[in-house]
């Protein structure tokens, strides 16, 4: 019942809900509340880096955060001190982001925005779409101009891997082809990078660089590089995120991510 109420309080267009975006938003919030201490260092590092990038901006009219979510990794108060306008964009806007907008009404705004530009069209054909045709929706989608207008700093806050993956998992065609979510993820990520490349200001992309499984004895069991599949080079910065300590994901290993930061322009 509590989860149902939380879900209602997430502002998310019906077509994005249908594609699993509100559910994913809640899943992140729930995991954070279970493993808060494990995430703390990653969230602090992320917030510090965003403020470092903010300090580099010669003009501070607007900062745009894409995939702002609950703003766990976003230093909203610090950005509101530095920028005239802080735009928190996400397809699912929850109570945490809205609370920031209420606290700084003149400076902080929340916007429901689909960074992939594909979701409304995808939802319309969700039940008929073939697995072969789905990735093209992301490749040819147009997210349009940045919500609120061009920004001095654009931060893509750990959402790039989800843009095609989450809706991909919700498509009935996945039953015929299990590679569909990953193919969607690659297509959407490349389109997002192209869109970021067309922006003029300083851009900071925060994304998963690698996935590690670490055993109970602390030994590395498996390491999988993640960023190369999106055509990304080595990150400019890198740190660890204890994403799912035992038993969150498995009772045999801790799931750890290496998070990367890529800095463009400015
Ligand atoms: C891993 S979370 C990022 C965490 C967030 N920065 C925070 O600190 O809470 C990814 C975010 O990307 C958002 N997202 C996923 N697909 C999106 C899309 N197509 N457009 C905009 N946001 C999207 C999700 O709703 C989620 O809030």
PDB file of C-alpha atoms and ligand atoms in Angstrom:
ATOM      1  CA  UNK A   1       0.000   0.000   0.000  1.00  0.00           C
ATOM      2  CA  UNK A   2       2.845   2.367   0.951  1.00  0.00           C
ATOM      3  CA  UNK A   3       4.527   1.655  -2.410  1.00  0.00           C
ATOM      4  CA  UNK A   4       1.288   2.296  -4.278  1.00  0.00           C
ATOM      5  CA  UNK A   5       0.973   5.729  -2.635  1.00  0.00           C
ATOM      6  CA  UNK A   6       4.625   6.504  -3.393  1.00  0.00           C
ATOM      7  CA  UNK A   7       4.059   5.499  -7.017  1.00  0.00           C
ATOM      8  CA  UNK A   8       1.012   7.830  -7.327  1.00  0.00           C
ATOM      9  CA  UNK A   9       3.113  10.694  -6.018  1.00  0.00           C
ATOM     10  CA  UNK A  10       5.638  10.308  -8.850  1.00  0.00           C
ATOM     11  CA  UNK A  11       4.831  12.661 -11.721  1.00  0.00           C
ATOM     12  CA  UNK A  12       5.310  10.513 -14.785  1.00  0.00           C
ATOM     13  CA  UNK A  13       3.326  10.625 -18.050  1.00  0.00           C
ATOM     14  CA  UNK A  14       1.097   7.544 -18.540  1.00  0.00           C
ATOM     15  CA  UNK A  15       3.038   6.430 -21.633  1.00  0.00           C
ATOM     16  CA  UNK A  16       6.290   6.439 -19.643  1.00  0.00           C
ATOM     17  CA  UNK A  17       4.637   4.593 -16.754  1.00  0.00           C
ATOM     18  CA  UNK A  18       3.540   1.959 -19.274  1.00  0.00           C
ATOM     19  CA  UNK A  19       7.197   1.546 -20.239  1.00  0.00           C
ATOM     20  CA  UNK A  20       8.342   0.965 -16.645  1.00  0.00           C
ATOM     21  CA  UNK A  21       9.866   4.361 -15.828  1.00  0.00           C
ATOM     22  CA  UNK A  22       7.893   5.146 -12.635  1.00  0.00           C
ATOM     23  CA  UNK A  23       8.576   1.647 -11.329  1.00  0.00           C
ATOM     24  CA  UNK A  24      12.302   2.044 -11.965  1.00  0.00           C
ATOM     25  CA  UNK A  25      12.330   5.414 -10.189  1.00  0.00           C
ATOM     26  CA  UNK A  26      10.817   3.812  -7.089  1.00  0.00           C
ATOM     27  CA  UNK A  27      13.151   0.808  -7.243  1.00  0.00           C
ATOM     28  CA  UNK A  28      16.162   3.165  -7.063  1.00  0.00           C
ATOM     29  CA  UNK A  29      14.697   5.042  -4.088  1.00  0.00           C
ATOM     30  CA  UNK A  30      13.912   1.786  -2.294  1.00  0.00           C
ATOM     31  CA  UNK A  31      17.386   0.356  -2.824  1.00  0.00           C
ATOM     32  CA  UNK A  32      18.924   3.603  -1.590  1.00  0.00           C
ATOM     33  CA  UNK A  33      16.905   3.446   1.606  1.00  0.00           C
ATOM     34  CA  UNK A  34      18.111  -0.133   2.182  1.00  0.00           C
ATOM     35  CA  UNK A  35      21.831   0.467   1.505  1.00  0.00           C
ATOM     36  CA  UNK A  36      22.221   4.171   2.287  1.00  0.00           C
ATOM     37  CA  UNK A  37      25.648   3.845   3.951  1.00  0.00           C
ATOM     38  CA  UNK A  38      27.109   1.854   1.056  1.00  0.00           C
ATOM     39  CA  UNK A  39      26.110   4.537  -1.467  1.00  0.00           C
ATOM     40  CA  UNK A  40      27.275   7.533   0.576  1.00  0.00           C
ATOM     41  CA  UNK A  41      30.799   7.857  -0.777  1.00  0.00           C
ATOM     42  CA  UNK A  42      29.682   7.567  -4.435  1.00  0.00           C
ATOM     43  CA  UNK A  43      26.958  10.177  -3.953  1.00  0.00           C
ATOM     44  CA  UNK A  44      29.382  12.596  -2.229  1.00  0.00           C
ATOM     45  CA  UNK A  45      31.980  12.165  -4.992  1.00  0.00           C
ATOM     46  CA  UNK A  46      29.360  12.820  -7.621  1.00  0.00           C
ATOM     47  CA  UNK A  47      28.070  15.942  -5.864  1.00  0.00           C
ATOM     48  CA  UNK A  48      31.623  17.284  -5.380  1.00  0.00           C
ATOM     49  CA  UNK A  49      32.438  16.809  -9.054  1.00  0.00           C
ATOM     50  CA  UNK A  50      29.257  18.581 -10.186  1.00  0.00           C
ATOM     51  CA  UNK A  51      30.170  21.573  -7.984  1.00  0.00           C
ATOM     52  CA  UNK A  52      33.724  21.519  -9.376  1.00  0.00           C
ATOM     53  CA  UNK A  53      32.287  21.735 -12.904  1.00  0.00           C
ATOM     54  CA  UNK A  54      29.919  24.525 -11.807  1.00  0.00           C
ATOM     55  CA  UNK A  55      32.907  26.533 -10.571  1.00  0.00           C
ATOM     56  CA  UNK A  56      34.495  26.223 -14.033  1.00  0.00           C
ATOM     57  CA  UNK A  57      31.526  27.871 -15.815  1.00  0.00           C
ATOM     58  CA  UNK A  58      32.321  31.445 -16.897  1.00  0.00           C
ATOM     59  CA  UNK A  59      28.598  32.286 -16.950  1.00  0.00           C
ATOM     60  CA  UNK A  60      26.034  30.783 -14.567  1.00  0.00           C
ATOM     61  CA  UNK A  61      22.590  31.507 -15.941  1.00  0.00           C
ATOM     62  CA  UNK A  62      21.344  27.931 -16.065  1.00  0.00           C
ATOM     63  CA  UNK A  63      22.369  24.403 -15.103  1.00  0.00           C
ATOM     64  CA  UNK A  64      20.442  21.449 -16.480  1.00  0.00           C
ATOM     65  CA  UNK A  65      20.477  18.100 -14.690  1.00  0.00           C
ATOM     66  CA  UNK A  66      19.265  15.187 -16.828  1.00  0.00           C
ATOM     67  CA  UNK A  67      18.048  12.129 -14.906  1.00  0.00           C
ATOM     68  CA  UNK A  68      17.853  14.167 -11.696  1.00  0.00           C
ATOM     69  CA  UNK A  69      15.646  11.526 -10.029  1.00  0.00           C
ATOM     70  CA  UNK A  70      15.620  12.044  -6.261  1.00  0.00           C
ATOM     71  CA  UNK A  71      18.733  14.262  -6.582  1.00  0.00           C
ATOM     72  CA  UNK A  72      20.757  11.875  -4.435  1.00  0.00           C
ATOM     73  CA  UNK A  73      23.893  12.588  -6.465  1.00  0.00           C
ATOM     74  CA  UNK A  74      22.999  16.213  -7.229  1.00  0.00           C
ATOM     75  CA  UNK A  75      24.107  19.114  -4.960  1.00  0.00           C
ATOM     76  CA  UNK A  76      20.905  21.094  -5.512  1.00  0.00           C
ATOM     77  CA  UNK A  77      21.418  23.674  -2.742  1.00  0.00           C
ATOM     78  CA  UNK A  78      24.965  24.423  -3.901  1.00  0.00           C
ATOM     79  CA  UNK A  79      23.849  24.782  -7.513  1.00  0.00           C
ATOM     80  CA  UNK A  80      20.992  27.087  -6.463  1.00  0.00           C
ATOM     81  CA  UNK A  81      23.586  29.373  -4.840  1.00  0.00           C
ATOM     82  CA  UNK A  82      25.694  29.481  -7.985  1.00  0.00           C
ATOM     83  CA  UNK A  83      23.173  29.511 -10.861  1.00  0.00           C
ATOM     84  CA  UNK A  84      20.221  31.799 -11.563  1.00  0.00           C
ATOM     85  CA  UNK A  85      18.216  28.758 -12.697  1.00  0.00           C
ATOM     86  CA  UNK A  86      18.539  25.064 -11.868  1.00  0.00           C
ATOM     87  CA  UNK A  87      16.478  22.754 -14.086  1.00  0.00           C
ATOM     88  CA  UNK A  88      15.946  19.251 -12.692  1.00  0.00           C
ATOM     89  CA  UNK A  89      14.775  17.129 -15.611  1.00  0.00           C
ATOM     90  CA  UNK A  90      13.551  13.567 -15.422  1.00  0.00           C
ATOM     91  CA  UNK A  91      10.792  11.546 -17.016  1.00  0.00           C
ATOM     92  CA  UNK A  92       9.716  10.573 -13.475  1.00  0.00           C
ATOM     93  CA  UNK A  93       9.672  13.494 -11.038  1.00  0.00           C
ATOM     94  CA  UNK A  94       9.303  12.397  -7.432  1.00  0.00           C
ATOM     95  CA  UNK A  95       8.632  14.151  -4.151  1.00  0.00           C
ATOM     96  CA  UNK A  96      12.331  14.749  -3.380  1.00  0.00           C
ATOM     97  CA  UNK A  97      12.934  16.826  -6.525  1.00  0.00           C
ATOM     98  CA  UNK A  98       9.669  18.727  -5.971  1.00  0.00           C
ATOM     99  CA  UNK A  99      10.770  19.480  -2.398  1.00  0.00           C
ATOM    100  CA  UNK A 100      13.912  21.190  -3.753  1.00  0.00           C
ATOM    101  CA  UNK A 101      11.769  23.286  -6.091  1.00  0.00           C
ATOM    102  CA  UNK A 102       9.579  24.328  -3.152  1.00  0.00           C
ATOM    103  CA  UNK A 103      12.639  25.237  -1.093  1.00  0.00           C
ATOM    104  CA  UNK A 104      14.142  27.428  -3.848  1.00  0.00           C
ATOM    105  CA  UNK A 105      11.050  28.515  -5.851  1.00  0.00           C
ATOM    106  CA  UNK A 106      12.814  31.338  -7.683  1.00  0.00           C
ATOM    107  CA  UNK A 107      15.768  29.211  -8.757  1.00  0.00           C
ATOM    108  CA  UNK A 108      14.907  25.513  -8.952  1.00  0.00           C
ATOM    109  CA  UNK A 109      12.348  23.969 -11.307  1.00  0.00           C
ATOM    110  CA  UNK A 110      11.379  20.348 -12.014  1.00  0.00           C
ATOM    111  CA  UNK A 111      10.551  19.342 -15.565  1.00  0.00           C
ATOM    112  CA  UNK A 112       9.100  16.100 -16.883  1.00  0.00           C
ATOM    113  CA  UNK A 113      11.266  15.509 -19.906  1.00  0.00           C
ATOM    114  CA  UNK A 114      12.091  12.436 -21.950  1.00  0.00           C
ATOM    115  CA  UNK A 115      15.812  12.629 -22.660  1.00  0.00           C
ATOM    116  CA  UNK A 116      15.535   9.846 -25.247  1.00  0.00           C
ATOM    117  CA  UNK A 117      12.768  11.568 -27.199  1.00  0.00           C
ATOM    118  CA  UNK A 118      11.427   8.106 -28.081  1.00  0.00           C
ATOM    119  CA  UNK A 119       9.106   7.052 -25.289  1.00  0.00           C
ATOM    120  CA  UNK A 120       5.767   8.579 -26.353  1.00  0.00           C
ATOM    121  CA  UNK A 121       6.034   7.087 -29.864  1.00  0.00           C
ATOM    122  CA  UNK A 122       7.326   3.775 -28.510  1.00  0.00           C
ATOM    123  CA  UNK A 123       4.419   3.450 -26.062  1.00  0.00           C
ATOM    124  CA  UNK A 124       1.902   3.899 -28.907  1.00  0.00           C
ATOM    125  CA  UNK A 125       3.180   0.805 -30.737  1.00  0.00           C
ATOM    126  CA  UNK A 126       4.376  -1.078 -27.650  1.00  0.00           C
ATOM    127  CA  UNK A 127       2.265  -4.187 -28.219  1.00  0.00           C
ATOM    128  CA  UNK A 128       2.836  -4.547 -31.981  1.00  0.00           C
ATOM    129  CA  UNK A 129       6.514  -3.618 -32.166  1.00  0.00           C
ATOM    130  CA  UNK A 130       8.951  -6.311 -33.316  1.00  0.00           C
ATOM    131  CA  UNK A 131      12.264  -6.822 -31.530  1.00  0.00           C
ATOM    132  CA  UNK A 132      14.097  -5.981 -34.773  1.00  0.00           C
ATOM    133  CA  UNK A 133      12.398  -2.575 -35.123  1.00  0.00           C
ATOM    134  CA  UNK A 134      12.619  -1.302 -31.516  1.00  0.00           C
ATOM    135  CA  UNK A 135      16.201   0.102 -31.400  1.00  0.00           C
ATOM    136  CA  UNK A 136      15.527   2.312 -34.440  1.00  0.00           C
ATOM    137  CA  UNK A 137      13.016   4.263 -32.315  1.00  0.00           C
ATOM    138  CA  UNK A 138      15.918   5.471 -30.184  1.00  0.00           C
ATOM    139  CA  UNK A 139      18.338   6.028 -33.060  1.00  0.00           C
ATOM    140  CA  UNK A 140      15.919   8.291 -34.951  1.00  0.00           C
ATOM    141  CA  UNK A 141      14.246  10.004 -31.978  1.00  0.00           C
ATOM    142  CA  UNK A 142      14.509  13.720 -31.435  1.00  0.00           C
ATOM    143  CA  UNK A 143      14.603  14.801 -27.769  1.00  0.00           C
ATOM    144  CA  UNK A 144      14.328  18.423 -28.964  1.00  0.00           C
ATOM    145  CA  UNK A 145      16.002  21.409 -27.320  1.00  0.00           C
ATOM    146  CA  UNK A 146      17.068  21.243 -23.667  1.00  0.00           C
ATOM    147  CA  UNK A 147      14.146  21.864 -21.287  1.00  0.00           C
ATOM    148  CA  UNK A 148      14.274  25.472 -20.105  1.00  0.00           C
ATOM    149  CA  UNK A 149      16.674  26.414 -22.910  1.00  0.00           C
ATOM    150  CA  UNK A 150      20.408  26.034 -23.508  1.00  0.00           C
ATOM    151  CA  UNK A 151      22.421  25.762 -20.302  1.00  0.00           C
ATOM    152  CA  UNK A 152      25.898  26.832 -19.194  1.00  0.00           C
ATOM    153  CA  UNK A 153      26.339  23.427 -17.586  1.00  0.00           C
ATOM    154  CA  UNK A 154      24.592  20.206 -18.608  1.00  0.00           C
ATOM    155  CA  UNK A 155      24.942  17.208 -16.308  1.00  0.00           C
ATOM    156  CA  UNK A 156      23.777  13.796 -17.490  1.00  0.00           C
ATOM    157  CA  UNK A 157      23.403  12.237 -14.053  1.00  0.00           C
ATOM    158  CA  UNK A 158      23.828   8.497 -14.286  1.00  0.00           C
ATOM    159  CA  UNK A 159      20.879   7.904 -16.601  1.00  0.00           C
ATOM    160  CA  UNK A 160      22.469   7.096 -19.979  1.00  0.00           C
ATOM    161  CA  UNK A 161      22.433   3.317 -19.489  1.00  0.00           C
ATOM    162  CA  UNK A 162      18.736   3.374 -18.558  1.00  0.00           C
ATOM    163  CA  UNK A 163      17.413   5.363 -21.509  1.00  0.00           C
ATOM    164  CA  UNK A 164      16.833   2.337 -23.736  1.00  0.00           C
ATOM    165  CA  UNK A 165      17.240  -0.466 -21.213  1.00  0.00           C
ATOM    166  CA  UNK A 166      14.245   0.226 -18.961  1.00  0.00           C
ATOM    167  CA  UNK A 167      11.675   0.604 -21.780  1.00  0.00           C
ATOM    168  CA  UNK A 168      13.320  -2.308 -23.624  1.00  0.00           C
ATOM    169  CA  UNK A 169      12.600  -4.619 -20.713  1.00  0.00           C
ATOM    170  CA  UNK A 170       8.928  -3.600 -20.736  1.00  0.00           C
ATOM    171  CA  UNK A 171       8.299  -4.392 -24.417  1.00  0.00           C
ATOM    172  CA  UNK A 172       6.361  -7.621 -25.114  1.00  0.00           C
ATOM    173  CA  UNK A 173       8.764  -8.291 -28.050  1.00  0.00           C
ATOM    174  CA  UNK A 174      11.470  -9.052 -25.487  1.00  0.00           C
ATOM    175  CA  UNK A 175       9.852 -12.474 -25.074  1.00  0.00           C
ATOM    176  CA  UNK A 176      10.974 -13.294 -28.652  1.00  0.00           C
ATOM    177  CA  UNK A 177      14.437 -11.753 -28.354  1.00  0.00           C
ATOM    178  CA  UNK A 178      16.180 -11.334 -25.008  1.00  0.00           C
ATOM    179  CA  UNK A 179      18.867  -9.089 -26.571  1.00  0.00           C
ATOM    180  CA  UNK A 180      16.267  -6.362 -27.201  1.00  0.00           C
ATOM    181  CA  UNK A 181      16.870  -4.305 -23.992  1.00  0.00           C
ATOM    182  CA  UNK A 182      20.635  -4.226 -24.556  1.00  0.00           C
ATOM    183  CA  UNK A 183      20.248  -3.253 -28.230  1.00  0.00           C
ATOM    184  CA  UNK A 184      17.822  -0.524 -27.167  1.00  0.00           C
ATOM    185  CA  UNK A 185      20.288   0.632 -24.488  1.00  0.00           C
ATOM    186  CA  UNK A 186      23.108   0.989 -27.040  1.00  0.00           C
ATOM    187  CA  UNK A 187      20.944   2.857 -29.552  1.00  0.00           C
ATOM    188  CA  UNK A 188      19.532   5.266 -26.942  1.00  0.00           C
ATOM    189  CA  UNK A 189      22.941   5.902 -25.374  1.00  0.00           C
ATOM    190  CA  UNK A 190      24.528   6.766 -28.718  1.00  0.00           C
ATOM    191  CA  UNK A 191      21.648   9.122 -29.515  1.00  0.00           C
ATOM    192  CA  UNK A 192      22.060  10.759 -26.083  1.00  0.00           C
ATOM    193  CA  UNK A 193      25.795  11.283 -26.703  1.00  0.00           C
ATOM    194  CA  UNK A 194      25.007  12.854 -30.077  1.00  0.00           C
ATOM    195  CA  UNK A 195      22.472  15.167 -28.407  1.00  0.00           C
ATOM    196  CA  UNK A 196      24.974  16.120 -25.674  1.00  0.00           C
ATOM    197  CA  UNK A 197      27.574  16.745 -28.381  1.00  0.00           C
ATOM    198  CA  UNK A 198      25.302  19.379 -29.931  1.00  0.00           C
ATOM    199  CA  UNK A 199      25.190  21.454 -26.726  1.00  0.00           C
ATOM    200  CA  UNK A 200      27.365  24.520 -26.386  1.00  0.00           C
ATOM    201  CA  UNK A 201      28.135  24.743 -22.666  1.00  0.00           C
ATOM    202  CA  UNK A 202      30.248  22.628 -20.359  1.00  0.00           C
ATOM    203  CA  UNK A 203      28.941  19.072 -20.209  1.00  0.00           C
ATOM    204  CA  UNK A 204      29.488  16.421 -17.580  1.00  0.00           C
ATOM    205  CA  UNK A 205      28.436  12.857 -18.271  1.00  0.00           C
ATOM    206  CA  UNK A 206      28.321  10.548 -15.255  1.00  0.00           C
ATOM    207  CA  UNK A 207      27.790   6.909 -16.207  1.00  0.00           C
ATOM    208  CA  UNK A 208      28.666   3.339 -15.354  1.00  0.00           C
ATOM    209  CA  UNK A 209      32.133   2.433 -16.609  1.00  0.00           C
ATOM    210  CA  UNK A 210      32.399  -1.143 -15.332  1.00  0.00           C
ATOM    211  CA  UNK A 211      30.537  -3.769 -13.339  1.00  0.00           C
ATOM    212  CA  UNK A 212      32.386  -5.839 -10.738  1.00  0.00           C
ATOM    213  CA  UNK A 213      31.332  -8.911  -8.774  1.00  0.00           C
ATOM    214  CA  UNK A 214      33.324  -9.148  -5.543  1.00  0.00           C
ATOM    215  CA  UNK A 215      33.197 -12.303  -3.439  1.00  0.00           C
ATOM    216  CA  UNK A 216      32.641 -12.634   0.301  1.00  0.00           C
ATOM    217  CA  UNK A 217      36.437 -12.896   0.707  1.00  0.00           C
ATOM    218  CA  UNK A 218      36.927  -9.544  -1.100  1.00  0.00           C
ATOM    219  CA  UNK A 219      38.363 -11.186  -4.245  1.00  0.00           C
ATOM    220  CA  UNK A 220      37.317  -9.986  -7.694  1.00  0.00           C
ATOM    221  CA  UNK A 221      35.208 -12.721  -9.327  1.00  0.00           C
ATOM    222  CA  UNK A 222      34.236 -10.903 -12.539  1.00  0.00           C
ATOM    223  CA  UNK A 223      34.761  -7.517 -14.200  1.00  0.00           C
ATOM    224  CA  UNK A 224      32.809  -6.299 -17.199  1.00  0.00           C
ATOM    225  CA  UNK A 225      33.529  -3.016 -18.943  1.00  0.00           C
ATOM    226  CA  UNK A 226      30.325  -1.124 -19.675  1.00  0.00           C
ATOM    227  CA  UNK A 227      31.178   2.205 -21.289  1.00  0.00           C
ATOM    228  CA  UNK A 228      32.903   0.883 -24.420  1.00  0.00           C
ATOM    229  CA  UNK A 229      29.632  -0.529 -25.744  1.00  0.00           C
ATOM    230  CA  UNK A 230      28.374   3.058 -26.004  1.00  0.00           C
ATOM    231  CA  UNK A 231      31.513   4.114 -27.897  1.00  0.00           C
ATOM    232  CA  UNK A 232      32.841   6.054 -24.899  1.00  0.00           C
ATOM    233  CA  UNK A 233      36.613   6.399 -24.389  1.00  0.00           C
ATOM    234  CA  UNK A 234      38.275   5.996 -20.965  1.00  0.00           C
ATOM    235  CA  UNK A 235      36.610   8.316 -18.457  1.00  0.00           C
ATOM    236  CA  UNK A 236      38.282  11.505 -17.253  1.00  0.00           C
ATOM    237  CA  UNK A 237      37.531  10.515 -13.647  1.00  0.00           C
ATOM    238  CA  UNK A 238      36.569   7.235 -12.053  1.00  0.00           C
ATOM    239  CA  UNK A 239      35.395   6.029  -8.637  1.00  0.00           C
ATOM    240  CA  UNK A 240      33.615   3.073  -7.022  1.00  0.00           C
ATOM    241  CA  UNK A 241      29.965   2.704  -6.165  1.00  0.00           C
ATOM    242  CA  UNK A 242      28.988  -0.119  -3.784  1.00  0.00           C
ATOM    243  CA  UNK A 243      25.732  -0.513  -5.634  1.00  0.00           C
ATOM    244  CA  UNK A 244      24.379  -3.771  -4.230  1.00  0.00           C
ATOM    245  CA  UNK A 245      26.191  -5.204  -1.227  1.00  0.00           C
ATOM    246  CA  UNK A 246      25.382  -8.823  -0.290  1.00  0.00           C
ATOM    247  CA  UNK A 247      22.500  -9.874  -0.214  1.00  0.00           C
ATOM    248  CA  UNK A 248      20.947  -7.128  -2.404  1.00  0.00           C
ATOM    249  CA  UNK A 249      21.764  -8.722  -5.752  1.00  0.00           C
ATOM    250  CA  UNK A 250      23.249 -12.047  -4.738  1.00  0.00           C
ATOM    251  CA  UNK A 251      24.155 -13.789  -1.496  1.00  0.00           C
ATOM    252  CA  UNK A 252      27.502 -14.823  -3.025  1.00  0.00           C
ATOM    253  CA  UNK A 253      28.931 -11.526  -4.266  1.00  0.00           C
ATOM    254  CA  UNK A 254      28.799  -7.767  -3.847  1.00  0.00           C
ATOM    255  CA  UNK A 255      27.816  -5.908  -7.020  1.00  0.00           C
ATOM    256  CA  UNK A 256      30.087  -2.882  -7.382  1.00  0.00           C
ATOM    257  CA  UNK A 257      30.134  -0.341 -10.208  1.00  0.00           C
ATOM    258  CA  UNK A 258      33.040   1.738 -11.372  1.00  0.00           C
ATOM    259  CA  UNK A 259      31.444   5.060 -12.193  1.00  0.00           C
ATOM    260  CA  UNK A 260      33.040   7.228 -14.846  1.00  0.00           C
ATOM    261  CA  UNK A 261      32.880  10.955 -15.525  1.00  0.00           C
ATOM    262  CA  UNK A 262      33.422  12.403 -19.003  1.00  0.00           C
ATOM    263  CA  UNK A 263      33.923  16.152 -19.315  1.00  0.00           C
ATOM    264  CA  UNK A 264      33.255  17.982 -22.599  1.00  0.00           C
ATOM    265  CA  UNK A 265      33.498  21.597 -23.712  1.00  0.00           C
ATOM    266  CA  UNK A 266      33.959  24.627 -21.531  1.00  0.00           C
TER     267      UNK A 266
HETATM  268  C1  LIG B   1      20.130   5.885 -11.768  1.00  0.00           C
HETATM  269  S1  LIG B   1      18.908   7.115 -11.717  1.00  0.00           S
HETATM  270  C2  LIG B   1      19.858   8.553 -11.462  1.00  0.00           C
HETATM  271  C3  LIG B   1      19.873   8.924 -10.062  1.00  0.00           C
HETATM  272  C4  LIG B   1      19.571  10.365  -9.785  1.00  0.00           C
HETATM  273  N1  LIG B   1      20.527  11.235 -10.448  1.00  0.00           N
HETATM  274  C5  LIG B   1      19.560  10.578  -8.297  1.00  0.00           C
HETATM  275  O1  LIG B   1      20.492  11.132  -7.756  1.00  0.00           O
HETATM  276  O2  LIG B   1      18.590  10.160  -7.656  1.00  0.00           O
HETATM  277  C6  LIG B   1      18.445   7.354 -13.406  1.00  0.00           C
HETATM  278  C7  LIG B   1      17.374   8.385 -13.591  1.00  0.00           C
HETATM  279  O3  LIG B   1      17.176   8.529 -15.005  1.00  0.00           O
HETATM  280  C8  LIG B   1      15.804   8.724 -15.225  1.00  0.00           C
HETATM  281  N2  LIG B   1      15.472   8.399 -16.617  1.00  0.00           N
HETATM  282  C9  LIG B   1      15.418   7.181 -17.188  1.00  0.00           C
HETATM  283  N3  LIG B   1      15.022   7.294 -18.474  1.00  0.00           N
HETATM  284  C10 LIG B   1      14.819   8.606 -18.703  1.00  0.00           C
HETATM  285  C11 LIG B   1      14.402   9.347 -19.842  1.00  0.00           C
HETATM  286  N4  LIG B   1      14.083   8.749 -20.995  1.00  0.00           N
HETATM  287  N5  LIG B   1      14.321  10.689 -19.730  1.00  0.00           N
HETATM  288  C12 LIG B   1      14.628  11.313 -18.559  1.00  0.00           C
HETATM  289  N6  LIG B   1      15.022  10.661 -17.451  1.00  0.00           N
HETATM  290  C13 LIG B   1      15.121   9.324 -17.526  1.00  0.00           C
HETATM  291  C14 LIG B   1      15.126   7.814 -14.215  1.00  0.00           C
HETATM  292  O4  LIG B   1      13.787   8.196 -13.977  1.00  0.00           O
HETATM  293  C15 LIG B   1      16.033   7.972 -12.990  1.00  0.00           C
HETATM  294  O5  LIG B   1      15.578   8.973 -12.130  1.00  0.00           O
END
